Coordinates of C-alpha atoms and ligand atoms in Angstrom, one line a residue:
X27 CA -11.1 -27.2 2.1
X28 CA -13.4 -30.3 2.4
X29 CA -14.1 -29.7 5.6
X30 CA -15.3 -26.5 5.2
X31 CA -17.4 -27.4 2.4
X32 CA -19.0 -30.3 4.5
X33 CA -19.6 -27.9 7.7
X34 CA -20.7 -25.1 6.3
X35 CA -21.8 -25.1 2.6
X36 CA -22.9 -21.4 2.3
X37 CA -19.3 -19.8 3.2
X38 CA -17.6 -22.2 1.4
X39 CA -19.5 -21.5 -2.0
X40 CA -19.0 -18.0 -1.6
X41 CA -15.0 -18.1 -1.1
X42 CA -15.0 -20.5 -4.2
X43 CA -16.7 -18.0 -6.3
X44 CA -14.3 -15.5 -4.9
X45 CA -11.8 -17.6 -6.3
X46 CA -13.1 -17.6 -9.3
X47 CA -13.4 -13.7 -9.6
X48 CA -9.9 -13.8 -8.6
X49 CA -9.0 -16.5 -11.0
X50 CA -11.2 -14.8 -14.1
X51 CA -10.5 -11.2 -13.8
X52 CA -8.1 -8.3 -14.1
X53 CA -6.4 -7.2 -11.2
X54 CA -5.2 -3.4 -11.2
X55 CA -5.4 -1.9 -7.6
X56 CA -2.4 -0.7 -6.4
X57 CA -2.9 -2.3 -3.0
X58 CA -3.5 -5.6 -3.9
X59 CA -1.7 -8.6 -4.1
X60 CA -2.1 -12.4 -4.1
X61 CA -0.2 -14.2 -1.4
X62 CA 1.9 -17.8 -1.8
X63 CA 0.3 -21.2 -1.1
X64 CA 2.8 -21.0 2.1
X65 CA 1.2 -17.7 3.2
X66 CA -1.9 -18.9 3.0
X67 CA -0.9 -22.5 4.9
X68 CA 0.7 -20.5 7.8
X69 CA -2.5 -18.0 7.9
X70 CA -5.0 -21.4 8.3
X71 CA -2.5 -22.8 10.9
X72 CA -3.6 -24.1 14.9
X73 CA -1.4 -20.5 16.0
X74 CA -4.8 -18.6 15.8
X75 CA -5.9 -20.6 18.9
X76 CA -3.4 -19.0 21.5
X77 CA -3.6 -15.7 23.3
X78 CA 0.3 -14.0 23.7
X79 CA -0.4 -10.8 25.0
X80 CA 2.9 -8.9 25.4
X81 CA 6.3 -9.7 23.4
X82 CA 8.8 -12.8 23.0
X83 CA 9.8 -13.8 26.4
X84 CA 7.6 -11.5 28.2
X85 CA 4.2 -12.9 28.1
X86 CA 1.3 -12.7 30.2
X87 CA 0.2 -16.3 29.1
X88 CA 1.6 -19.5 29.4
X89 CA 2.3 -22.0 26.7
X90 CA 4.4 -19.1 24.3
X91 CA 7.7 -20.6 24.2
X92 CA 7.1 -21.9 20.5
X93 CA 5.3 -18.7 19.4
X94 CA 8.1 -16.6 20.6
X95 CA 10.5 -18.7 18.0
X96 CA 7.4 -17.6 15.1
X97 CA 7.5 -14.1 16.2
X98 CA 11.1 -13.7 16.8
X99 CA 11.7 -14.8 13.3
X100 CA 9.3 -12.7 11.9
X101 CA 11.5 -9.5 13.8
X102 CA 14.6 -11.3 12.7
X103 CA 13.9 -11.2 9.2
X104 CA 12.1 -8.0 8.5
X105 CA 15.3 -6.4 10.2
X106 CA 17.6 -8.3 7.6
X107 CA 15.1 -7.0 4.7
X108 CA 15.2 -3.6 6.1
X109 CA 18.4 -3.0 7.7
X110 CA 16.5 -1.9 10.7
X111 CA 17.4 -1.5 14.1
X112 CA 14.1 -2.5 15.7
X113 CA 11.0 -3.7 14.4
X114 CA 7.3 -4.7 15.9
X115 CA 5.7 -7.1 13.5
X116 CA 2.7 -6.8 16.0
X117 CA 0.7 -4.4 13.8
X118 CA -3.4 -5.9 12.7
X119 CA -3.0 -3.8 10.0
X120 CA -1.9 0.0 8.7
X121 CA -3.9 2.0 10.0
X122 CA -3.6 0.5 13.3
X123 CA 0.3 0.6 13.1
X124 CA -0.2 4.3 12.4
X125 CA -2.5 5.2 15.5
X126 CA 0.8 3.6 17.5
X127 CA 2.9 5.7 15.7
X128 CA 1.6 8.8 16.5
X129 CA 1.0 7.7 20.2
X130 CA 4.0 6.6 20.5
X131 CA 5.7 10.1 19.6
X132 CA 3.0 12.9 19.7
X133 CA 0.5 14.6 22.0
X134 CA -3.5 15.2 20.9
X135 CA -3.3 18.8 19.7
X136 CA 0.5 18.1 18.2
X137 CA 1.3 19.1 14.7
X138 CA 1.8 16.8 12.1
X139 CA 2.9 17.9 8.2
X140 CA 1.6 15.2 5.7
X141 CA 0.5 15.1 1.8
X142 CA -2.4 16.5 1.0
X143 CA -5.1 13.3 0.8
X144 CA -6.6 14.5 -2.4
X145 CA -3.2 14.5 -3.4
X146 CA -2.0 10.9 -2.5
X147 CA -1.9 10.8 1.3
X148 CA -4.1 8.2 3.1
X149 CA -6.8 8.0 5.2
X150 CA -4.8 7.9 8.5
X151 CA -2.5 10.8 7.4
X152 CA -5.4 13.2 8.8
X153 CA -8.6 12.6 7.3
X154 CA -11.1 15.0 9.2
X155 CA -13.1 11.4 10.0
X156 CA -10.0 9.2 11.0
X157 CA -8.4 9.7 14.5
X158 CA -5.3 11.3 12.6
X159 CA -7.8 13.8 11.5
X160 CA -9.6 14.2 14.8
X161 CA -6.7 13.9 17.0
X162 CA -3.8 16.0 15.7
X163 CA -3.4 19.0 14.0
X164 CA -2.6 18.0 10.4
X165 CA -0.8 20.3 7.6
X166 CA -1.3 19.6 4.3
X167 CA 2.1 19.6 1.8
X168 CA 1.1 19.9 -1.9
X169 CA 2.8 18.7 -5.1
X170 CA 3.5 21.3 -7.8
X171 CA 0.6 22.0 -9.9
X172 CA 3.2 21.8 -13.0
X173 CA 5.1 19.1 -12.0
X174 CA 2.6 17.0 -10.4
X175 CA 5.6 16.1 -8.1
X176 CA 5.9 16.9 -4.2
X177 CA 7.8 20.5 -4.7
X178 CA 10.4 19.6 -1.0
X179 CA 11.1 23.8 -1.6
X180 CA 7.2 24.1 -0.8
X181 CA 7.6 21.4 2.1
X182 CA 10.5 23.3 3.3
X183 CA 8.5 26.2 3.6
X184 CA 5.7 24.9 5.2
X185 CA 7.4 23.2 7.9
X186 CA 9.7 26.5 9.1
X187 CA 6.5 28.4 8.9
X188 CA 4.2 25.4 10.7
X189 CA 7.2 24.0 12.9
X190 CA 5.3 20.4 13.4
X191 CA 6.0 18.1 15.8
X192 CA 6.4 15.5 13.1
X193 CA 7.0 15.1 9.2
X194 CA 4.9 12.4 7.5
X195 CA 6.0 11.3 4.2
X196 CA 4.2 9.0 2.3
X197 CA 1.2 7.7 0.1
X198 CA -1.7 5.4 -1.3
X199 CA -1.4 7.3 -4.7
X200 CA 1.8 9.0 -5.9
X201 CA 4.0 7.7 -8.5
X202 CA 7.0 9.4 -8.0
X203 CA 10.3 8.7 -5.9
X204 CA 10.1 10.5 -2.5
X205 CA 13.4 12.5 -1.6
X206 CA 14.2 11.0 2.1
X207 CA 17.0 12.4 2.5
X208 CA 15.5 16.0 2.4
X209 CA 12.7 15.7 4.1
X210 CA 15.0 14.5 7.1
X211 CA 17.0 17.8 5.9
X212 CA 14.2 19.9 6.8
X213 CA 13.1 18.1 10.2
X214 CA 16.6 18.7 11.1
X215 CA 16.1 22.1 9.9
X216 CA 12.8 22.9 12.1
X217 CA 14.5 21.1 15.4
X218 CA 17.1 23.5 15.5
X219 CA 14.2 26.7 15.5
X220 CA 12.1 24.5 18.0
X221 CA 15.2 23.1 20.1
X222 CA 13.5 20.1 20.2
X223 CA 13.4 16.6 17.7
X224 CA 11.0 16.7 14.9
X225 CA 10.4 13.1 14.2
X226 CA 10.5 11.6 10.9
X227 CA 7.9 9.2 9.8
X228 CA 7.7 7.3 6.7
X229 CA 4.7 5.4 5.4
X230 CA 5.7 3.2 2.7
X231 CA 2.8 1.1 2.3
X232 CA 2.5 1.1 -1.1
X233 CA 6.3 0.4 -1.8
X234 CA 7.7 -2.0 1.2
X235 CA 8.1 -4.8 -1.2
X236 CA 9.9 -2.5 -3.9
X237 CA 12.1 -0.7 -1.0
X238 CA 12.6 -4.4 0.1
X239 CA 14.1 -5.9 -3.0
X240 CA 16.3 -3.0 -3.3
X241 CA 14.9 -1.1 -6.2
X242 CA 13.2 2.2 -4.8
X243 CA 15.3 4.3 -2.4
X244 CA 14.4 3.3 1.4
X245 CA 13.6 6.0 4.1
X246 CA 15.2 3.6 7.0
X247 CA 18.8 5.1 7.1
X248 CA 16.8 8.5 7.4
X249 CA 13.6 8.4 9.1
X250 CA 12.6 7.8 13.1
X251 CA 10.2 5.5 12.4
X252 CA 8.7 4.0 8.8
X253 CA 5.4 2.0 9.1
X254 CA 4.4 -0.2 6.4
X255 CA 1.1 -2.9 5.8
X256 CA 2.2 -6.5 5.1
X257 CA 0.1 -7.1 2.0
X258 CA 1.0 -4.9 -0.8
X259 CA 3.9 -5.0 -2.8
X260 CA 5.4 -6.8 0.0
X261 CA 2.9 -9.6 -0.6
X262 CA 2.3 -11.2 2.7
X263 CA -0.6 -11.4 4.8
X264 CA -2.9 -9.0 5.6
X265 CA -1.2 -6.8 8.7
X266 CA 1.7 -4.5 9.1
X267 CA 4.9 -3.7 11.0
X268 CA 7.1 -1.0 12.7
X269 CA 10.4 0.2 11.8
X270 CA 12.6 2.2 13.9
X271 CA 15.5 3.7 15.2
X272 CA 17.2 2.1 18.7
X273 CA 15.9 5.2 20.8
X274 CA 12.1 4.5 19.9
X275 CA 11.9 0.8 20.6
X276 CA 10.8 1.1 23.8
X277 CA 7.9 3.8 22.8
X278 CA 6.7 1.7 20.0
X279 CA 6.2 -1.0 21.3
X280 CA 4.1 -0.3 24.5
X281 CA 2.0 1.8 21.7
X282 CA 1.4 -1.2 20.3
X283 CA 0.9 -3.2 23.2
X284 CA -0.7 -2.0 25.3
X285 CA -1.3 1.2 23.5
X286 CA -3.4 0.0 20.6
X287 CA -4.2 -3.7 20.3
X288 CA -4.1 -6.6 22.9
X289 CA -3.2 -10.3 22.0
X290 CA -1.2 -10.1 18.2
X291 CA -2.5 -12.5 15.9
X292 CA -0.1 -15.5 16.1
X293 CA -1.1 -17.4 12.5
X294 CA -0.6 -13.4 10.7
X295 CA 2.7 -13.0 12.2
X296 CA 3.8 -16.4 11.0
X297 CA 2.4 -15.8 7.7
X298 CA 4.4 -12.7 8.1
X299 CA 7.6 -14.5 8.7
X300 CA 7.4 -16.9 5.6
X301 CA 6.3 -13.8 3.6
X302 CA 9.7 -12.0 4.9
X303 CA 11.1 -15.1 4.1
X304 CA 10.7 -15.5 0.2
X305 CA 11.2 -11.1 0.2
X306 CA 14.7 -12.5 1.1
X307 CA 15.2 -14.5 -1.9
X308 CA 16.5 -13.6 -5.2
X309 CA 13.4 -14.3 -6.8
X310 CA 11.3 -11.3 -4.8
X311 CA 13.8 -8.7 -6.2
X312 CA 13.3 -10.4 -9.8
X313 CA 9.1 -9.7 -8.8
X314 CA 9.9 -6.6 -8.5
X315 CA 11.9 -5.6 -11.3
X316 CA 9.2 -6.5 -13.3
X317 CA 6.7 -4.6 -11.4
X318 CA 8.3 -1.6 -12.1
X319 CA 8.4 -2.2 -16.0
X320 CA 4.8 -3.5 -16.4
X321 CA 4.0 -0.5 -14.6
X322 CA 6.3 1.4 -17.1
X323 CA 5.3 -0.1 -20.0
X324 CA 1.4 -0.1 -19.1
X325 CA 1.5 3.8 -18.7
X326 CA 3.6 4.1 -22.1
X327 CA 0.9 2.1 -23.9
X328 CA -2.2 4.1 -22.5
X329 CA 0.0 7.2 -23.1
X330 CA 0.1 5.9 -27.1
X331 CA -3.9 5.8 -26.5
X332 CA -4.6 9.0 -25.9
X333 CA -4.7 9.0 -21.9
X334 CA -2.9 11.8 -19.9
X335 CA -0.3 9.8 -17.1
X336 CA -0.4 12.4 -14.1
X337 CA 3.2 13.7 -13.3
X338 CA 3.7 11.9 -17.3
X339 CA 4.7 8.6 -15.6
X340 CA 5.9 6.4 -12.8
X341 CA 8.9 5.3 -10.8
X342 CA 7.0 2.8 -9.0
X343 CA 4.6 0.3 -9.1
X344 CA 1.4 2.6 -9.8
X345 CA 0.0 5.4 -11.9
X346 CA -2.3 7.5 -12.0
X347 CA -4.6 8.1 -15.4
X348 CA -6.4 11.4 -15.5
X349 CA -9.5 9.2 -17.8
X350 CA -12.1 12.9 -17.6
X351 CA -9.4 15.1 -19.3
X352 CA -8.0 13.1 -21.3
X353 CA -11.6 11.5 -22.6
X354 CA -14.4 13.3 -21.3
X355 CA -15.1 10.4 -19.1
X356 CA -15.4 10.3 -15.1
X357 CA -13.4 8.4 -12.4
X358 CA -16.8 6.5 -11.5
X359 CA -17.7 5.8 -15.0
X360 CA -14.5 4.3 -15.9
X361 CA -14.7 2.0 -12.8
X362 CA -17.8 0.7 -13.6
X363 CA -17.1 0.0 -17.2
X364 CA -14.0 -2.4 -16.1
X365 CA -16.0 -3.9 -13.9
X366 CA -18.1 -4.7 -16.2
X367 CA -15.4 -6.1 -18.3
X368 CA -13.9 -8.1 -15.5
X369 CA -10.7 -5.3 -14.6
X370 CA -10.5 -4.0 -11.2
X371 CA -9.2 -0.3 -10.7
X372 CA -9.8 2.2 -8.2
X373 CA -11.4 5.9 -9.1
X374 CA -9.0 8.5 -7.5
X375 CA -8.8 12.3 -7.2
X376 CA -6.0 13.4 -9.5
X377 CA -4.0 16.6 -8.1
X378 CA -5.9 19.7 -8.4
X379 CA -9.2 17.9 -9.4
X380 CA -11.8 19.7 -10.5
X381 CA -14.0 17.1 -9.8
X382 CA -15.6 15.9 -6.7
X383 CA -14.2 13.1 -4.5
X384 CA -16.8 10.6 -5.3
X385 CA -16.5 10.9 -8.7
X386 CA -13.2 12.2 -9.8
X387 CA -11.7 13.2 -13.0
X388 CA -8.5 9.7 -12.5
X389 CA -8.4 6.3 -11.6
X390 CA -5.2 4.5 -10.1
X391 CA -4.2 1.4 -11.5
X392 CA -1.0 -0.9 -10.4
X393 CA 0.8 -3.5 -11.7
X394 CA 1.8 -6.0 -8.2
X395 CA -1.0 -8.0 -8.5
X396 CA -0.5 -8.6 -12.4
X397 CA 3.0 -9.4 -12.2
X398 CA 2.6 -12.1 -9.1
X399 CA 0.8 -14.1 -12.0
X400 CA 3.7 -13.7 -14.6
X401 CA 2.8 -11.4 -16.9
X402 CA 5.6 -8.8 -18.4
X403 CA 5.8 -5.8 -20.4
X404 CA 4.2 -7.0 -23.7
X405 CA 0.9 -7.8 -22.2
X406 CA 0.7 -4.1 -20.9
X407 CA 0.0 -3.8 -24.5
X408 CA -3.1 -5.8 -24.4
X409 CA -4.2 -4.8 -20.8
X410 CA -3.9 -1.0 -22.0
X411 CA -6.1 -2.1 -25.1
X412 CA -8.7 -4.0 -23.0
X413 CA -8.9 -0.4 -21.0
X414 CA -9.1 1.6 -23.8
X415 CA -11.9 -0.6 -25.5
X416 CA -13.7 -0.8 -22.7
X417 CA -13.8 3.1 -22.0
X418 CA -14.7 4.0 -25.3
X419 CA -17.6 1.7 -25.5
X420 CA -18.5 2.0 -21.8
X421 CA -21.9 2.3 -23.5
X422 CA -22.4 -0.3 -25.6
X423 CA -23.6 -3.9 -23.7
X424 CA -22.8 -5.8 -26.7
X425 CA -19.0 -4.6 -26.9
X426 CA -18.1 -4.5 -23.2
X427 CA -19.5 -7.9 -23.7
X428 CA -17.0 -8.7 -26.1
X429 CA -14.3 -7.5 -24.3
X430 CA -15.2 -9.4 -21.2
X431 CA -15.0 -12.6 -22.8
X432 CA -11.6 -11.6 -23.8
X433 CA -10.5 -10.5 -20.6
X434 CA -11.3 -13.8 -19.1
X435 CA -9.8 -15.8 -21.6
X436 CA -6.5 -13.4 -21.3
X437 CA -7.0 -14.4 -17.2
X438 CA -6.7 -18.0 -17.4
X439 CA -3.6 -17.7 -19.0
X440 CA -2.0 -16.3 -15.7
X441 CA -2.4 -18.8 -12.8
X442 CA -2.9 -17.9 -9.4
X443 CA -0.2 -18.6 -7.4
Ligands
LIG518 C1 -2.9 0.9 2.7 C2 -2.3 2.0 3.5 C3 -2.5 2.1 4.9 C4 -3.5 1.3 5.7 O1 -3.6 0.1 5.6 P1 -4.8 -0.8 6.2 O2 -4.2 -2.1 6.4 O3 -5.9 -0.8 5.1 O4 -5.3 -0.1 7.4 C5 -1.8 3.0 5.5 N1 -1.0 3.9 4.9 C6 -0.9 3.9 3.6 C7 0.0 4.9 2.9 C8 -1.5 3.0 2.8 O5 -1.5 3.0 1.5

């Protein structure tokens, strides 16, 4: 970066400090990752200069007959990492990619059956301020107050009473495996009172990279269409891409283009391809092995503390700890104290909260980020113990003091990639 330094001192101090958060600290949320040296080369490449508006070997611009080779690898390999028919690795991000999908298929006004937000779905999965929310007619599905799992008796009923025009499934913050197979059962179910398709979309945001190295069940045999972002477990740039059957190609992809977004951003979707890329290699499904049991073994050892695992545990890469139940302290408080020790975590609604949105009785935590730097199941142990001691003196400076020195010493031990 030494010529960023020289031409512009102030932006490069503050991405070196970044760094050094990066480097020093913690990294829990569930949605982040860090990317390879390679992703990051192909990101900083000369492809951000050209305009390609349209899609390999029909562009509106000259000059695209070497972007076309970037892109078409990019769709080339996300199809072998997701036995998909057709994919558009066009997407700026997921949201985005979701506003296609729903063009694509639906009307304003159309009805669209998702999990509840408070409950795990996202923002674009009808929040009354997002154009999901605004645009379509969303209907909540709930997970069992018991089980804290998605009760697919509950969707069934919902969906023969509501008879939507399409079935979401997916999350930002559920820990469980999701039953594709039925929730294709009961589209199928609602198209025969309706006469017409009920589309099947699957957001797997969260999980692409687990669903990619074969180790979570994926919704692609299934579903009409599955969105996912680029950089989560998935661990590519920042961006995302469409999956879908034959029949929607065409649909997707003028919602993308010109639906949505104009030109694509040429250095992402190369970063993209090199991201597929190592996804392809043994060593991705190896990653994610050992995301699964760091996530395992981190909500075992904060179990052993005292702290209440919603649904009692994970099948994935995340979980969610209900902190104000299990220790009289708040979502908010318990993010602040971490950050104070130098651990980044996410407050988050538990289901059934009886606790406001803005400061919530849980907080999220996931293991991707963790496990890019190497770190496996016995130093959940210490991570759980850093949480724990952090919590229960979230009052005293001198203590959280303590264990911020600890935390950072813990961190250097895990190089960034
Ligand atoms: C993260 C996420 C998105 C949106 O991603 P952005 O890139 O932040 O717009 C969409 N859906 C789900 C389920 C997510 O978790």
């Amino acid at each position: 970066m030494k010529n960023l330094k020289k031409a512009d001192p102030q932006i490069y101090t503050i991405i070196k400090r970044e760094e050094k958060r990066q480097k020093e600290g913690i990294e829990l949320i569930a949605s982040e990752n860090y990317v390879s040296k390679a992703v990051l080369e192909a990101m900083g490449s000369v492809l951000t200069n050209k305009y390609s508006e349209g899609y390999p070997g029909k562009r509106y611009y000259g000059g695209n007959e070497i972007i076309d080779q970037a892109e078409s690898l990019a769709i080339e390999r996300a199809k072998k990492l997701f036995g998909a028919e057709h994919v558009n690795v066009q997407p700026l991000s997921g949201s985005p990619a979701n506003l296609a999908v729903y063009m694509a298929l639906l009307k304003p006004g159309d009805k669209v059956l998702g999990l509840s937000l408070d409950q795990g779905g996202h923002l674009s999965h009808g929040h009354p301020l997002n154009f999901s929310g605004l645009l379509y007619a969303i209907i909540p599905y709930f997970v069992d107050k018991k089980t804290e799992r998605i009760n697919m008796d509950e969707v069934e009923k919902i969906a023969l009473r509501e008879k939507p025009k399409m079935i979401l499934a997916g999350f930002s913050a559920y820990p469980r495996s999701m039953e594709w197979k039925r929730f294709k059962q009961i589209a199928d179910k609602v198209g025969v009172l309706t006469g017409s398709l009920t589309y099947t979309f699957a957001d797997i945001a969260h999980i692409a990279g687990l669903i990619a190295a074969g180790l979570i069940e994926s919704p692609v045999p299934y579903f009409d269409v599955v969105s996912t972002t680029t950089h989560k477990t998935l661990r590519g740039p920042r961006g995302a891409i469409i999956i879908c059957k034959a029949e929607f190609a065409k649909a997707i992809d003028r919602a993308v283009f010109p639906g949505v977004q104009g030109g694509p951003h040429d250095h992402i979707n190369a970063a993209k391809a090199v991201a597929f890329g190592e996804a392809l290699k043994p060593s991705f499904k190896k990653y994610g092995v050992q995301v699964i049991k760091n996530a395992k073994a981190l909500a075992g050892a904060l179990q052993k503390r005292g702290y209440r695992i919603i649904s009692g545990g994970t099948d994935n890469h995340l979980m969610l700890v209900d902190v104000f139940g299990s220790k009289g302290i708040t979502g908010k408080e318990a993010e602040h104290a971490l950050e104070l020790v130098g651990i980044s975590i996410n407050k988050n609604m538990i289901p059934y909260d009886p606790r406001k949105p803005l400061d919530p009785s849980g907080i999220r935590l996931g293991t991707p980020a963790i496990t890019t730097r190497g770190t496996k199941e016995k130093h959940m142990e210490t991570v759980a113990e850093f949480i724990d001691q952090a919590l229960v003196n979230k009052d005293s400076e001198v203590k959280l003091k303590k264990v911020a020195k600890q935390v950072k010493s813990f961190s250097l031990k895990f190089p960034l990639p």
